[in-house]
Amino acid sequence: MFISASRRTDIPRFFYEWFLNRLREGYVLVRNPINPQQVSRIRLDPEVLDAIIFWTKDPAPMLGKLNGLEPYPYYIQFTLNPYGSDVEHSLPPKKELLQTFRQLSGELGPERVVWRYSPVLYTQKYTAGYHLRAFGRLAEKLDGQTRQCKLSFLDLYPKIKKRMREMGVENGDMRQNIELAKQFAAIGKEHGIKVSACGNLDIQAAGIPPAKCIDDRLISKLTGYSYRLKKDPGQRADCYCAASIDIGAYDTCGNGCQYCYANFSQDSVRRNMRSFDVRSPMLCDSVQPGDKVSTRKVVSNKILQRSLFD
């Protein structure tokens, strides 16, 4: 079992101590976002938990506290975009985030800190030319700090369409996206960073590989084992991620990103954050009358017997 922590919220920035408590206690409760009265109890122990994949825009709370994640294999996806506070209004300054990236890479090594440049969105300010220059500057500063960059372009989910329209976000055409992706890949290569992509991009035309944010290949490289994992059936068709279980909760991320599909509104985030208890088995929530709690069947997908040809 791979754990995703999390597509729905920034666990490393806001809830890292909570996550470490869940590992110590050996389980987590997760409410079904589609059927809210269904709650899953998920084991978290070395017998079934093969790897943890983190998603974050600011993993500073993890620095110096990574030993709490032993003995689990893991890597950290660090989203570092070129936007200002008009788009990402509750993040630290870029200079501080770059320093955090370097510190984290120093503790873990560049293989285990994956750069995400996501999503690319266009406005009169954030043009294709702006992105090209910004990507080049970031790639130069991250030279030697990471081996990979995962790229995606904005999807206009129904939840964010109004916000994007109010910001003046423009739809980039496919030819523009393909050309920008090609240029990103060339810049990345100059700095030892392999660029891959997912989402609404013709990756074959762009000549870059498909991105797996939940990447069984990377975990295999880190551990030396293979894993019996298929493509995640719960994700969109143009997502290439391996199957995982997400333990986050929607409407709990305080990063304040305008393009975020995981938050309905900042009011809902503030309301849910008031329910946060670092000792609770459920993130920003608790079991309520009428909830049905069931133990989810989970197994290790690690292949213990290695191939004779490995």
Short mmCIF file of C-alpha atoms in Angstrom, two decimals, residues 1-3 49-54 71-77 111-112 114 148 150 212-229 242-244 300-303 306:
data_model
loop_
_atom_site.label_atom_id
_atom_site.label_comp_id
_atom_site.label_asym_id
_atom_site.label_seq_id
_atom_site.Cartn_x
_atom_site.Cartn_y
_atom_site.Cartn_z
CA MET A 1 0.00 0.00 0.00
CA PHE A 2 1.21 3.46 -0.94
CA ILE A 3 -0.09 6.38 1.13
CA LEU A 49 2.62 0.35 4.39
CA ASP A 50 5.09 0.19 1.50
CA ALA A 51 5.77 3.90 0.97
CA ILE A 52 4.60 7.44 1.72
CA ILE A 53 4.38 10.14 -0.92
CA PHE A 54 4.15 13.70 0.41
CA PRO A 71 11.35 2.79 8.72
CA TYR A 72 9.11 3.79 5.83
CA PRO A 73 10.37 4.63 2.33
CA TYR A 74 9.17 8.05 1.20
CA TYR A 75 9.85 11.04 -1.00
CA ILE A 76 8.61 14.61 -0.91
CA GLN A 77 7.03 16.53 -3.78
CA GLU A 111 16.47 11.92 -5.54
CA ARG A 112 13.90 12.18 -2.73
CA VAL A 114 10.87 16.16 -6.38
CA GLN A 148 13.02 15.62 -11.38
CA LYS A 150 6.77 17.28 -12.56
CA LYS A 212 3.85 9.84 -12.11
CA CYS A 213 3.39 11.91 -8.97
CA ILE A 214 2.69 8.63 -7.14
CA ASP A 215 5.74 7.00 -8.63
CA ASP A 216 6.32 3.30 -8.01
CA ARG A 217 9.43 3.46 -10.18
CA LEU A 218 11.05 6.00 -7.86
CA ILE A 219 10.12 3.97 -4.78
CA SER A 220 11.60 0.89 -6.47
CA LYS A 221 14.80 2.82 -7.12
CA LEU A 222 14.96 3.90 -3.48
CA THR A 223 14.23 0.46 -2.00
CA GLY A 224 15.47 -2.06 -4.58
CA TYR A 225 12.06 -3.80 -4.64
CA SER A 226 9.32 -3.96 -7.26
CA TYR A 227 5.64 -3.39 -6.45
CA ARG A 228 2.42 -4.89 -7.79
CA LEU A 229 0.59 -1.64 -8.42
CA ALA A 242 0.21 4.35 -9.36
CA ALA A 243 -2.61 3.37 -7.02
CA SER A 244 -2.51 4.87 -3.52
CA SER A 300 1.66 -4.82 1.00
CA ASN A 301 2.30 -4.71 -2.75
CA LYS A 302 6.03 -5.30 -2.38
CA ILE A 303 7.46 -8.21 -4.37
CA ARG A 306 13.61 -10.50 -6.73
#
